[in-house]
C-alpha positions as protocol buffer text, in pm:
chain_id: "A"
residue {
  index: 1
  type: UNK
  ca { x: 12125 y: 9351 z: 990 }
}
residue {
  index: 2
  type: UNK
  ca { x: 11914 y: 9580 z: 1207 }
}
residue {
  index: 3
  type: UNK
  ca { x: 12010 y: 9372 z: 1511 }
}
residue {
  index: 4
  type: UNK
  ca { x: 12380 y: 9408 z: 1429 }
}
residue {
  index: 5
  type: UNK
  ca { x: 12346 y: 9787 z: 1390 }
}
residue {
  index: 6
  type: UNK
  ca { x: 12150 y: 9815 z: 1715 }
}
residue {
  index: 7
  type: UNK
  ca { x: 12410 y: 9611 z: 1903 }
}
residue {
  index: 8
  type: UNK
  ca { x: 12691 y: 9823 z: 1759 }
}
residue {
  index: 9
  type: UNK
  ca { x: 12515 y: 10145 z: 1863 }
}
residue {
  index: 10
  type: UNK
  ca { x: 12463 y: 10008 z: 2216 }
}
residue {
  index: 11
  type: UNK
  ca { x: 12832 y: 9915 z: 2243 }
}
residue {
  index: 12
  type: UNK
  ca { x: 12934 y: 10261 z: 2119 }
}
residue {
  index: 13
  type: UNK
  ca { x: 12703 y: 10426 z: 2372 }
}
residue {
  index: 14
  type: UNK
  ca { x: 12862 y: 10228 z: 2656 }
}
residue {
  index: 15
  type: UNK
  ca { x: 13212 y: 10322 z: 2538 }
}
residue {
  index: 16
  type: UNK
  ca { x: 13120 y: 10690 z: 2524 }
}
residue {
  index: 17
  type: UNK
  ca { x: 12957 y: 10678 z: 2864 }
}
residue {
  index: 18
  type: UNK
  ca { x: 13260 y: 10538 z: 3045 }
}
residue {
  index: 19
  type: UNK
  ca { x: 13481 y: 10851 z: 3028 }
}
residue {
  index: 20
  type: UNK
  ca { x: 13186 y: 11065 z: 3141 }
}
residue {
  index: 21
  type: UNK
  ca { x: 13136 y: 10845 z: 3447 }
}
residue {
  index: 22
  type: UNK
  ca { x: 13506 y: 10855 z: 3526 }
}
residue {
  index: 23
  type: UNK
  ca { x: 13511 y: 11235 z: 3499 }
}
residue {
  index: 24
  type: UNK
  ca { x: 13218 y: 11264 z: 3741 }
}
residue {
  index: 25
  type: UNK
  ca { x: 13420 y: 11108 z: 4025 }
}
residue {
  index: 26
  type: UNK
  ca { x: 13578 y: 11390 z: 4236 }
}
residue {
  index: 27
  type: UNK
  ca { x: 13953 y: 11376 z: 4306 }
}
residue {
  index: 28
  type: UNK
  ca { x: 14045 y: 11226 z: 4645 }
}
residue {
  index: 29
  type: UNK
  ca { x: 14387 y: 11267 z: 4811 }
}
residue {
  index: 30
  type: UNK
  ca { x: 14530 y: 11174 z: 5154 }
}
residue {
  index: 31
  type: UNK
  ca { x: 14497 y: 11450 z: 5413 }
}
residue {
  index: 32
  type: UNK
  ca { x: 14865 y: 11550 z: 5388 }
}
residue {
  index: 33
  type: UNK
  ca { x: 14815 y: 11623 z: 5014 }
}
residue {
  index: 34
  type: UNK
  ca { x: 14497 y: 11826 z: 5058 }
}
residue {
  index: 35
  type: UNK
  ca { x: 14469 y: 12194 z: 4965 }
}
residue {
  index: 36
  type: UNK
  ca { x: 14542 y: 12426 z: 5260 }
}
residue {
  index: 37
  type: UNK
  ca { x: 14689 y: 12135 z: 5463 }
}
residue {
  index: 38
  type: UNK
  ca { x: 15058 y: 12216 z: 5508 }
}
residue {
  index: 39
  type: UNK
  ca { x: 15290 y: 11945 z: 5652 }
}
residue {
  index: 40
  type: UNK
  ca { x: 15511 y: 12115 z: 5914 }
}
residue {
  index: 41
  type: UNK
  ca { x: 15675 y: 11828 z: 6107 }
}
residue {
  index: 42
  type: UNK
  ca { x: 15716 y: 11451 z: 6082 }
}
residue {
  index: 43
  type: UNK
  ca { x: 15901 y: 11174 z: 6262 }
}
residue {
  index: 44
  type: UNK
  ca { x: 15834 y: 10803 z: 6309 }
}
residue {
  index: 45
  type: UNK
  ca { x: 15560 y: 10877 z: 6565 }
}
residue {
  index: 46
  type: UNK
  ca { x: 15361 y: 11176 z: 6437 }
}
residue {
  index: 47
  type: UNK
  ca { x: 15292 y: 11393 z: 6134 }
}
residue {
  index: 48
  type: UNK
  ca { x: 15182 y: 11752 z: 6196 }
}
residue {
  index: 49
  type: UNK
  ca { x: 14974 y: 11956 z: 5953 }
}
residue {
  index: 50
  type: UNK
  ca { x: 14898 y: 12326 z: 5975 }
}
residue {
  index: 51
  type: UNK
  ca { x: 14547 y: 12354 z: 5831 }
}
residue {
  index: 52
  type: UNK
  ca { x: 14501 y: 12721 z: 5745 }
}
residue {
  index: 53
  type: UNK
  ca { x: 14215 y: 12850 z: 5531 }
}
residue {
  index: 54
  type: UNK
  ca { x: 14183 y: 13225 z: 5471 }
}
residue {
  index: 55
  type: UNK
  ca { x: 13834 y: 13370 z: 5422 }
}
residue {
  index: 56
  type: UNK
  ca { x: 13695 y: 13207 z: 5108 }
}
residue {
  index: 57
  type: UNK
  ca { x: 13958 y: 12930 z: 5119 }
}
residue {
  index: 58
  type: UNK
  ca { x: 13824 y: 12603 z: 4980 }
}
residue {
  index: 59
  type: UNK
  ca { x: 13496 y: 12757 z: 4867 }
}
residue {
  index: 60
  type: UNK
  ca { x: 13352 y: 12540 z: 4591 }
}
residue {
  index: 61
  type: UNK
  ca { x: 13647 y: 12303 z: 4605 }
}
residue {
  index: 62
  type: UNK
  ca { x: 13614 y: 11976 z: 4415 }
}
residue {
  index: 63
  type: UNK
  ca { x: 13908 y: 11796 z: 4581 }
}
residue {
  index: 64
  type: UNK
  ca { x: 13826 y: 11571 z: 4877 }
}
residue {
  index: 65
  type: UNK
  ca { x: 14076 y: 11435 z: 5128 }
}
residue {
  index: 66
  type: UNK
  ca { x: 14081 y: 11124 z: 5345 }
}
residue {
  index: 67
  type: UNK
  ca { x: 14166 y: 11092 z: 5715 }
}
residue {
  index: 68
  type: UNK
  ca { x: 14277 y: 10733 z: 5783 }
}
residue {
  index: 69
  type: UNK
  ca { x: 14516 y: 10765 z: 6080 }
}
residue {
  index: 70
  type: UNK
  ca { x: 14423 y: 10825 z: 6442 }
}
residue {
  index: 71
  type: UNK
  ca { x: 14436 y: 11199 z: 6488 }
}
residue {
  index: 72
  type: UNK
  ca { x: 14462 y: 11477 z: 6746 }
}
residue {
  index: 73
  type: UNK
  ca { x: 14353 y: 11827 z: 6650 }
}
residue {
  index: 74
  type: UNK
  ca { x: 14381 y: 12163 z: 6822 }
}
residue {
  index: 75
  type: UNK
  ca { x: 14165 y: 12447 z: 6690 }
}
residue {
  index: 76
  type: UNK
  ca { x: 14361 y: 12771 z: 6722 }
}
residue {
  index: 77
  type: UNK
  ca { x: 14153 y: 13004 z: 6501 }
}
residue {
  index: 78
  type: UNK
  ca { x: 13779 y: 12956 z: 6452 }
}
residue {
  index: 79
  type: UNK
  ca { x: 13537 y: 13087 z: 6191 }
}
residue {
  index: 80
  type: UNK
  ca { x: 13228 y: 12967 z: 6003 }
}
residue {
  index: 81
  type: UNK
  ca { x: 13325 y: 12649 z: 5820 }
}
residue {
  index: 82
  type: UNK
  ca { x: 13118 y: 12456 z: 5569 }
}
residue {
  index: 83
  type: UNK
  ca { x: 13196 y: 12116 z: 5429 }
}
residue {
  index: 84
  type: UNK
  ca { x: 13075 y: 11796 z: 5274 }
}
residue {
  index: 85
  type: UNK
  ca { x: 13150 y: 11428 z: 5311 }
}
residue {
  index: 86
  type: UNK
  ca { x: 13208 y: 11234 z: 4992 }
}
residue {
  index: 87
  type: UNK
  ca { x: 12871 y: 11123 z: 4860 }
}
residue {
  index: 88
  type: UNK
  ca { x: 12683 y: 11334 z: 5116 }
}
residue {
  index: 89
  type: UNK
  ca { x: 12507 y: 11668 z: 5118 }
}
residue {
  index: 90
  type: UNK
  ca { x: 12681 y: 11998 z: 5202 }
}
residue {
  index: 91
  type: UNK
  ca { x: 12649 y: 12061 z: 5575 }
}
residue {
  index: 92
  type: UNK
  ca { x: 12538 y: 12383 z: 5735 }
}
residue {
  index: 93
  type: UNK
  ca { x: 12826 y: 12615 z: 5825 }
}
residue {
  index: 94
  type: UNK
  ca { x: 12931 y: 12604 z: 6189 }
}
residue {
  index: 95
  type: UNK
  ca { x: 13188 y: 12769 z: 6411 }
}
residue {
  index: 96
  type: UNK
  ca { x: 13416 y: 12586 z: 6655 }
}
residue {
  index: 97
  type: UNK
  ca { x: 13568 y: 12711 z: 6980 }
}
residue {
  index: 98
  type: UNK
  ca { x: 13934 y: 12822 z: 6975 }
}
residue {
  index: 99
  type: UNK
  ca { x: 14144 y: 12605 z: 7202 }
}
residue {
  index: 100
  type: UNK
  ca { x: 13931 y: 12293 z: 7163 }
}
residue {
  index: 101
  type: UNK
  ca { x: 14140 y: 11976 z: 7151 }
}
residue {
  index: 102
  type: UNK
  ca { x: 13993 y: 11658 z: 7003 }
}
residue {
  index: 103
  type: UNK
  ca { x: 14090 y: 11301 z: 6924 }
}
residue {
  index: 104
  type: UNK
  ca { x: 13936 y: 11090 z: 6647 }
}
residue {
  index: 105
  type: UNK
  ca { x: 14010 y: 10721 z: 6578 }
}
residue {
  index: 106
  type: UNK
  ca { x: 14009 y: 10749 z: 6199 }
}
residue {
  index: 107
  type: UNK
  ca { x: 14199 y: 10418 z: 6173 }
}
residue {
  index: 108
  type: UNK
  ca { x: 13876 y: 10248 z: 6276 }
}
residue {
  index: 109
  type: UNK
  ca { x: 13647 y: 10457 z: 6057 }
}
residue {
  index: 110
  type: UNK
  ca { x: 13819 y: 10667 z: 5788 }
}
residue {
  index: 111
  type: UNK
  ca { x: 13649 y: 10983 z: 5663 }
}
residue {
  index: 112
  type: UNK
  ca { x: 13667 y: 11149 z: 5322 }
}
residue {
  index: 113
  type: UNK
  ca { x: 13545 y: 11508 z: 5304 }
}
residue {
  index: 114
  type: UNK
  ca { x: 13623 y: 11865 z: 5200 }
}
residue {
  index: 115
  type: UNK
  ca { x: 13602 y: 12192 z: 5390 }
}
residue {
  index: 116
  type: UNK
  ca { x: 13550 y: 12557 z: 5303 }
}
residue {
  index: 117
  type: UNK
  ca { x: 13587 y: 12881 z: 5497 }
}
residue {
  index: 118
  type: UNK
  ca { x: 13262 y: 13073 z: 5453 }
}
residue {
  index: 119
  type: UNK
  ca { x: 13340 y: 13319 z: 5732 }
}
residue {
  index: 120
  type: UNK
  ca { x: 13517 y: 13654 z: 5739 }
}
residue {
  index: 121
  type: UNK
  ca { x: 13822 y: 13549 z: 5946 }
}
residue {
  index: 122
  type: UNK
  ca { x: 14087 y: 13276 z: 5904 }
}
residue {
  index: 123
  type: UNK
  ca { x: 14045 y: 12915 z: 6013 }
}
residue {
  index: 124
  type: UNK
  ca { x: 14347 y: 12736 z: 6160 }
}
residue {
  index: 125
  type: UNK
  ca { x: 14369 y: 12385 z: 6297 }
}
residue {
  index: 126
  type: UNK
  ca { x: 14684 y: 12201 z: 6405 }
}
residue {
  index: 127
  type: UNK
  ca { x: 14639 y: 11834 z: 6310 }
}
residue {
  index: 128
  type: UNK
  ca { x: 14856 y: 11559 z: 6461 }
}
residue {
  index: 129
  type: UNK
  ca { x: 14829 y: 11225 z: 6280 }
}
residue {
  index: 130
  type: UNK
  ca { x: 14971 y: 10924 z: 6468 }
}
residue {
  index: 131
  type: UNK
  ca { x: 15208 y: 10732 z: 6243 }
}
residue {
  index: 132
  type: UNK
  ca { x: 15228 y: 10408 z: 6442 }
}
residue {
  index: 133
  type: UNK
  ca { x: 14914 y: 10193 z: 6424 }
}
residue {
  index: 134
  type: UNK
  ca { x: 14891 y: 10035 z: 6769 }
}
residue {
  index: 135
  type: UNK
  ca { x: 14883 y: 10191 z: 7119 }
}
residue {
  index: 136
  type: UNK
  ca { x: 15086 y: 10071 z: 7414 }
}
residue {
  index: 137
  type: UNK
  ca { x: 15435 y: 10189 z: 7318 }
}
residue {
  index: 138
  type: UNK
  ca { x: 15453 y: 10454 z: 7593 }
}
residue {
  index: 139
  type: UNK
  ca { x: 15315 y: 10528 z: 7939 }
}
residue {
  index: 140
  type: UNK
  ca { x: 15228 y: 10896 z: 7990 }
}
residue {
  index: 141
  type: UNK
  ca { x: 15264 y: 11071 z: 8324 }
}
residue {
  index: 142
  type: UNK
  ca { x: 15011 y: 11245 z: 8545 }
}
residue {
  index: 143
  type: UNK
  ca { x: 14982 y: 11617 z: 8615 }
}
residue {
  index: 144
  type: UNK
  ca { x: 14677 y: 11589 z: 8836 }
}
residue {
  index: 145
  type: UNK
  ca { x: 14825 y: 11778 z: 9130 }
}
residue {
  index: 146
  type: UNK
  ca { x: 15013 y: 12046 z: 8937 }
}
residue {
  index: 147
  type: UNK
  ca { x: 14842 y: 12385 z: 8941 }
}
residue {
  index: 148
  type: UNK
  ca { x: 14778 y: 12531 z: 8597 }
}
residue {
  index: 149
  type: UNK
  ca { x: 14734 y: 12196 z: 8419 }
}
residue {
  index: 150
  type: UNK
  ca { x: 14386 y: 12062 z: 8337 }
}
residue {
  index: 151
  type: UNK
  ca { x: 14348 y: 11723 z: 8169 }
}
residue {
  index: 152
  type: UNK
  ca { x: 14151 y: 11754 z: 7845 }
}
residue {
  index: 153
  type: UNK
  ca { x: 14169 y: 11398 z: 7708 }
}
residue {
  index: 154
  type: UNK
  ca { x: 14278 y: 11046 z: 7799 }
}
residue {
  index: 155
  type: UNK
  ca { x: 14221 y: 10754 z: 7563 }
}
residue {
  index: 156
  type: UNK
  ca { x: 14408 y: 10450 z: 7433 }
}
residue {
  index: 157
  type: UNK
  ca { x: 14641 y: 10662 z: 7215 }
}
residue {
  index: 158
  type: UNK
  ca { x: 14712 y: 10987 z: 7399 }
}
residue {
  index: 159
  type: UNK
  ca { x: 14677 y: 11185 z: 7722 }
}
residue {
  index: 160
  type: UNK
  ca { x: 14649 y: 11563 z: 7699 }
}
residue {
  index: 161
  type: UNK
  ca { x: 14640 y: 11870 z: 7922 }
}
residue {
  index: 162
  type: UNK
  ca { x: 14568 y: 12240 z: 7892 }
}
residue {
  index: 163
  type: UNK
  ca { x: 14815 y: 12474 z: 8065 }
}
residue {
  index: 164
  type: UNK
  ca { x: 14679 y: 12822 z: 8134 }
}
residue {
  index: 165
  type: UNK
  ca { x: 14905 y: 13076 z: 8305 }
}
residue {
  index: 166
  type: UNK
  ca { x: 14823 y: 13436 z: 8386 }
}
residue {
  index: 167
  type: UNK
  ca { x: 15104 y: 13694 z: 8366 }
}
residue {
  index: 168
  type: UNK
  ca { x: 15359 y: 13618 z: 8636 }
}
residue {
  index: 169
  type: UNK
  ca { x: 15207 y: 13277 z: 8718 }
}
residue {
  index: 170
  type: UNK
  ca { x: 15419 y: 12961 z: 8726 }
}
residue {
  index: 171
  type: UNK
  ca { x: 15351 y: 12591 z: 8688 }
}
residue {
  index: 172
  type: UNK
  ca { x: 15560 y: 12361 z: 8907 }
}
residue {
  index: 173
  type: UNK
  ca { x: 15801 y: 12118 z: 8745 }
}
residue {
  index: 174
  type: UNK
  ca { x: 15664 y: 11810 z: 8568 }
}
residue {
  index: 175
  type: UNK
  ca { x: 15854 y: 11526 z: 8403 }
}
residue {
  index: 176
  type: UNK
  ca { x: 15766 y: 11437 z: 8045 }
}
residue {
  index: 177
  type: UNK
  ca { x: 15706 y: 11065 z: 8091 }
}
residue {
  index: 178
  type: UNK
  ca { x: 15632 y: 10987 z: 7724 }
}
residue {
  index: 179
  type: UNK
  ca { x: 15716 y: 11167 z: 7400 }
}
residue {
  index: 180
  type: UNK
  ca { x: 15467 y: 11426 z: 7288 }
}
residue {
  index: 181
  type: UNK
  ca { x: 15421 y: 11786 z: 7187 }
}
residue {
  index: 182
  type: UNK
  ca { x: 15296 y: 12130 z: 7280 }
}
residue {
  index: 183
  type: UNK
  ca { x: 15062 y: 12347 z: 7069 }
}
residue {
  index: 184
  type: UNK
  ca { x: 15020 y: 12719 z: 7139 }
}
residue {
  index: 185
  type: UNK
  ca { x: 14664 y: 12856 z: 7146 }
}
residue {
  index: 186
  type: UNK
  ca { x: 14730 y: 13194 z: 7313 }
}
residue {
  index: 187
  type: UNK
  ca { x: 15090 y: 13301 z: 7288 }
}
residue {
  index: 188
  type: UNK
  ca { x: 15320 y: 13536 z: 7473 }
}
residue {
  index: 189
  type: UNK
  ca { x: 15644 y: 13522 z: 7669 }
}
residue {
  index: 190
  type: UNK
  ca { x: 15745 y: 13230 z: 7886 }
}
residue {
  index: 191
  type: UNK
  ca { x: 16047 y: 13095 z: 8067 }
}
residue {
  index: 192
  type: UNK
  ca { x: 16123 y: 12724 z: 8097 }
}
residue {
  index: 193
  type: UNK
  ca { x: 16337 y: 12599 z: 8383 }
}
residue {
  index: 194
  type: UNK
  ca { x: 16514 y: 12264 z: 8340 }
}
residue {
  index: 195
  type: UNK
  ca { x: 16734 y: 12135 z: 8625 }
}
residue {
  index: 196
  type: UNK
  ca { x: 17103 y: 12179 z: 8552 }
}
residue {
  index: 197
  type: UNK
  ca { x: 17045 y: 12420 z: 8262 }
}
residue {
  index: 198
  type: UNK
  ca { x: 17010 y: 12801 z: 8239 }
}
residue {
  index: 199
  type: UNK
  ca { x: 16653 y: 12926 z: 8228 }
}
residue {
  index: 200
  type: UNK
  ca { x: 16529 y: 12950 z: 7871 }
}
residue {
  index: 201
  type: UNK
  ca { x: 16314 y: 13247 z: 7770 }
}
residue {
  index: 202
  type: UNK
  ca { x: 16103 y: 13227 z: 7455 }
}
residue {
  index: 203
  type: UNK
  ca { x: 15824 y: 13409 z: 7273 }
}
residue {
  index: 204
  type: UNK
  ca { x: 15555 y: 13175 z: 7142 }
}
residue {
  index: 205
  type: UNK
  ca { x: 15281 y: 13256 z: 6894 }
}
residue {
  index: 206
  type: UNK
  ca { x: 14939 y: 13119 z: 6808 }
}
residue {
  index: 207
  type: UNK
  ca { x: 14977 y: 12793 z: 6618 }
}
residue {
  index: 208
  type: UNK
  ca { x: 15339 y: 12730 z: 6720 }
}
residue {
  index: 209
  type: UNK
  ca { x: 15429 y: 12373 z: 6818 }
}
residue {
  index: 210
  type: UNK
  ca { x: 15716 y: 12208 z: 7003 }
}
residue {
  index: 211
  type: UNK
  ca { x: 15815 y: 11841 z: 6999 }
}
residue {
  index: 212
  type: UNK
  ca { x: 15896 y: 11718 z: 7350 }
}
residue {
  index: 213
  type: UNK
  ca { x: 16110 y: 11411 z: 7416 }
}
residue {
  index: 214
  type: UNK
  ca { x: 16045 y: 11183 z: 7711 }
}
residue {
  index: 215
  type: UNK
  ca { x: 16253 y: 11224 z: 8025 }
}
residue {
  index: 216
  type: UNK
  ca { x: 16274 y: 11602 z: 8046 }
}
residue {
  index: 217
  type: UNK
  ca { x: 16177 y: 11775 z: 8371 }
}
residue {
  index: 218
  type: UNK
  ca { x: 16064 y: 12137 z: 8331 }
}
residue {
  index: 219
  type: UNK
  ca { x: 15881 y: 12418 z: 8508 }
}
residue {
  index: 220
  type: UNK
  ca { x: 15708 y: 12696 z: 8313 }
}
residue {
  index: 221
  type: UNK
  ca { x: 15657 y: 13062 z: 8406 }
}
residue {
  index: 222
  type: UNK
  ca { x: 15457 y: 13327 z: 8221 }
}
residue {
  index: 223
  type: UNK
  ca { x: 15703 y: 13615 z: 8196 }
}
residue {
  index: 224
  type: UNK
  ca { x: 15483 y: 13830 z: 7972 }
}
residue {
  index: 225
  type: UNK
  ca { x: 15178 y: 14054 z: 8002 }
}
residue {
  index: 226
  type: UNK
  ca { x: 14916 y: 13829 z: 7838 }
}
residue {
  index: 227
  type: UNK
  ca { x: 14761 y: 13496 z: 7935 }
}
residue {
  index: 228
  type: UNK
  ca { x: 14928 y: 13183 z: 7800 }
}
residue {
  index: 229
  type: UNK
  ca { x: 14711 y: 12894 z: 7677 }
}
residue {
  index: 230
  type: UNK
  ca { x: 14901 y: 12580 z: 7578 }
}
residue {
  index: 231
  type: UNK
  ca { x: 14788 y: 12227 z: 7493 }
}
residue {
  index: 232
  type: UNK
  ca { x: 15035 y: 11947 z: 7574 }
}
residue {
  index: 233
  type: UNK
  ca { x: 15014 y: 11578 z: 7487 }
}
residue {
  index: 234
  type: UNK
  ca { x: 15195 y: 11259 z: 7577 }
}
residue {
  index: 235
  type: UNK
  ca { x: 15161 y: 10956 z: 7351 }
}
residue {
  index: 236
  type: UNK
  ca { x: 15068 y: 10602 z: 7451 }
}
């Protein structure tokens, strides 16, 4: 009889323990569902997220998110950011450099983590997830001899450049050899010149983005009073 009672109590203890264990697992969502990660553009090639955390944003958050697609990121506003990988220890807060562009092959090694703004200014990162799994669909061009452009990355998925123009400075025409996009780090006024079309003036702001189809030839001129800092990519 005692053995039956003991076995029953052990079974009951296991049943009661199961919900507790389940509750201890933190919620995990894909990156596009994460708090402060706002989807802003998507086609069959890329998905863009505007990651914007105000001061205090994400502090003490219990929701983790997973990066599983190859990804480009452009940091447009930097502050002190803390974070933690799932199952790991909170990391020391650190501050990035505005304008930094990075590529990470998350398809080969996914990452699940959370982030929190522990600084006094906003954090903003433009994230570009690649929606097609294999490289080799496109062949990007070269801007090696075009003043103003500096190559910032070249890997099996993407080639990227920084375009910096002082007020009144122009960059000679380039042809967009593969589809891609532009992200604005330091905004202002610019004029684009496309053969056969009227010049197009525009005012661009920090964090703005522009999808760029292949085949377009364009020159760019800074028509404003502040320095322009743009990051441009072509896909592979």
